[in-house]
Amino acid sequence: MLKITVIGNITSDFELRSKPGDDIPYAIIRIASDRRYRDREGNKLTDFVSVKVRGNLAELCVEHLKKGDKIAATGDFETISAPNENGVMRQTGFLIKANDIQFLSPKPEAEPQPEEAAV
């Protein structure tokens, strides 16, 4: 069993998608996560990871998350393959198939309601 947790900030807004013939919606969320160390020149290193969420979890994410929000995504991973110039399938990357998303950014404060004029 493989379980991966990634923590990072959402890099861009995202939307629900669906495959033809499949009723279950999904969304791909890209997150950026800074490493704890720097390179030899002192530059900060950042990794970018794609997270796939499906079903009700995808709908909740689209409704409540936006660019810049911090999340923790836990799940396993799916390799992404594509044919090379010779037609041989080659692994080109991976994404996290999340079964749990934790919203780590603080909730936005409610807008203050205008006080009603006293009569």
Coordinates of C-alpha atoms in Angstrom, one line a residue:
M1 CA 0.0 0.0 0.0
L2 CA 1.3 3.4 -0.9
K3 CA 0.1 6.6 0.8
I4 CA 1.4 10.0 0.0
T5 CA 0.7 13.4 1.7
V6 CA 1.6 16.7 0.0
I7 CA 1.1 20.1 1.5
G8 CA 1.2 23.3 -0.5
N9 CA -0.5 26.3 -2.0
I10 CA -2.9 26.1 -4.9
T11 CA -1.2 27.7 -7.9
S12 CA -4.2 28.6 -10.0
D13 CA -8.0 28.4 -10.0
F14 CA -9.5 25.1 -11.3
E15 CA -12.9 23.7 -12.4
L16 CA -14.9 20.5 -12.4
R17 CA -14.4 18.3 -15.4
S18 CA -15.9 15.0 -16.5
K19 CA -15.0 12.3 -19.0
P20 CA -17.5 11.4 -21.7
G21 CA -19.7 8.6 -20.4
D22 CA -18.6 9.0 -16.8
D23 CA -21.0 10.8 -14.4
I24 CA -18.3 11.3 -11.7
P25 CA -16.8 14.8 -11.8
Y26 CA -13.2 15.4 -11.1
A27 CA -10.8 18.3 -10.8
I28 CA -7.0 18.7 -11.1
I29 CA -5.5 21.0 -8.5
R30 CA -1.8 22.1 -9.0
I31 CA 0.0 23.0 -5.8
A32 CA 3.4 24.4 -5.0
S33 CA 5.4 23.3 -2.1
D34 CA 8.7 24.8 -0.9
R35 CA 11.5 22.5 0.1
R36 CA 13.0 22.9 3.5
Y37 CA 16.5 23.5 2.1
R38 CA 18.0 25.7 -0.6
D39 CA 20.3 24.9 -3.5
R40 CA 24.1 25.7 -3.4
E41 CA 23.5 29.3 -4.5
G42 CA 21.0 29.8 -1.7
N43 CA 17.9 29.8 -3.9
K44 CA 14.6 28.5 -2.6
L45 CA 13.5 25.3 -4.3
T46 CA 9.8 24.7 -5.0
D47 CA 8.1 21.6 -6.3
F48 CA 4.9 21.5 -8.2
V49 CA 2.5 18.6 -7.8
S50 CA -0.8 17.8 -9.5
V51 CA -3.6 16.5 -7.3
K52 CA -6.7 14.8 -8.8
V53 CA -9.9 14.8 -6.7
R54 CA -13.2 13.0 -7.7
G55 CA -16.9 13.0 -6.9
N56 CA -18.2 15.0 -3.9
L57 CA -14.7 15.8 -2.8
A58 CA -14.0 17.5 -6.1
E59 CA -17.3 19.5 -5.8
L60 CA -16.3 20.7 -2.3
C61 CA -12.9 21.7 -3.4
V62 CA -14.2 23.7 -6.4
E63 CA -16.7 25.4 -4.1
H64 CA -14.4 26.3 -1.3
L65 CA -10.8 26.6 -2.6
K66 CA -9.1 29.2 -4.7
K67 CA -5.6 30.2 -5.9
G68 CA -3.3 30.7 -3.0
D69 CA -5.1 28.5 -0.4
K70 CA -3.0 26.0 1.5
I71 CA -4.1 22.3 1.4
A72 CA -2.9 18.9 2.5
A73 CA -3.8 16.2 0.0
T74 CA -3.5 12.5 0.9
G75 CA -3.8 9.5 -1.4
D76 CA -1.9 7.3 -3.7
F77 CA -0.4 8.2 -7.1
E78 CA -1.2 7.6 -10.7
T79 CA 1.6 7.6 -13.4
I80 CA 1.0 9.6 -16.5
S81 CA 2.3 7.9 -19.7
A82 CA 2.6 9.1 -23.2
P83 CA 4.1 7.6 -26.3
N84 CA 7.6 8.8 -27.4
E85 CA 8.6 9.4 -31.0
N86 CA 8.9 5.7 -31.6
G87 CA 5.4 4.9 -30.2
V88 CA 6.7 3.3 -27.1
M89 CA 4.8 4.3 -23.9
R90 CA 7.0 6.3 -21.5
Q91 CA 6.2 7.6 -18.0
T92 CA 6.2 11.4 -18.2
G93 CA 5.1 12.1 -14.6
F94 CA 2.6 11.4 -11.9
L95 CA -0.3 13.0 -10.0
I96 CA -1.7 12.3 -6.5
K97 CA -5.1 10.7 -6.6
A98 CA -6.4 12.2 -3.4
N99 CA -9.0 10.6 -1.1
D100 CA -8.6 13.2 1.6
I101 CA -8.1 17.0 1.3
Q102 CA -7.6 19.2 4.4
F103 CA -8.2 22.9 4.0
L104 CA -5.3 24.5 5.9
S105 CA -5.9 28.2 5.0
P106 CA -7.9 30.1 7.6
K107 CA -11.5 30.7 6.8
P108 CA -12.1 34.2 5.4
E109 CA -13.7 36.5 7.9
A110 CA -17.3 37.2 7.3
E111 CA -18.0 40.6 5.8
P112 CA -19.4 43.0 8.5
Q113 CA -23.1 43.5 8.0
P114 CA -24.1 47.2 7.7
E115 CA -26.0 48.3 10.9
E116 CA -29.6 49.0 10.3
A117 CA -30.5 52.7 10.9
A118 CA -32.2 53.2 14.2
V119 CA -35.7 54.5 13.9

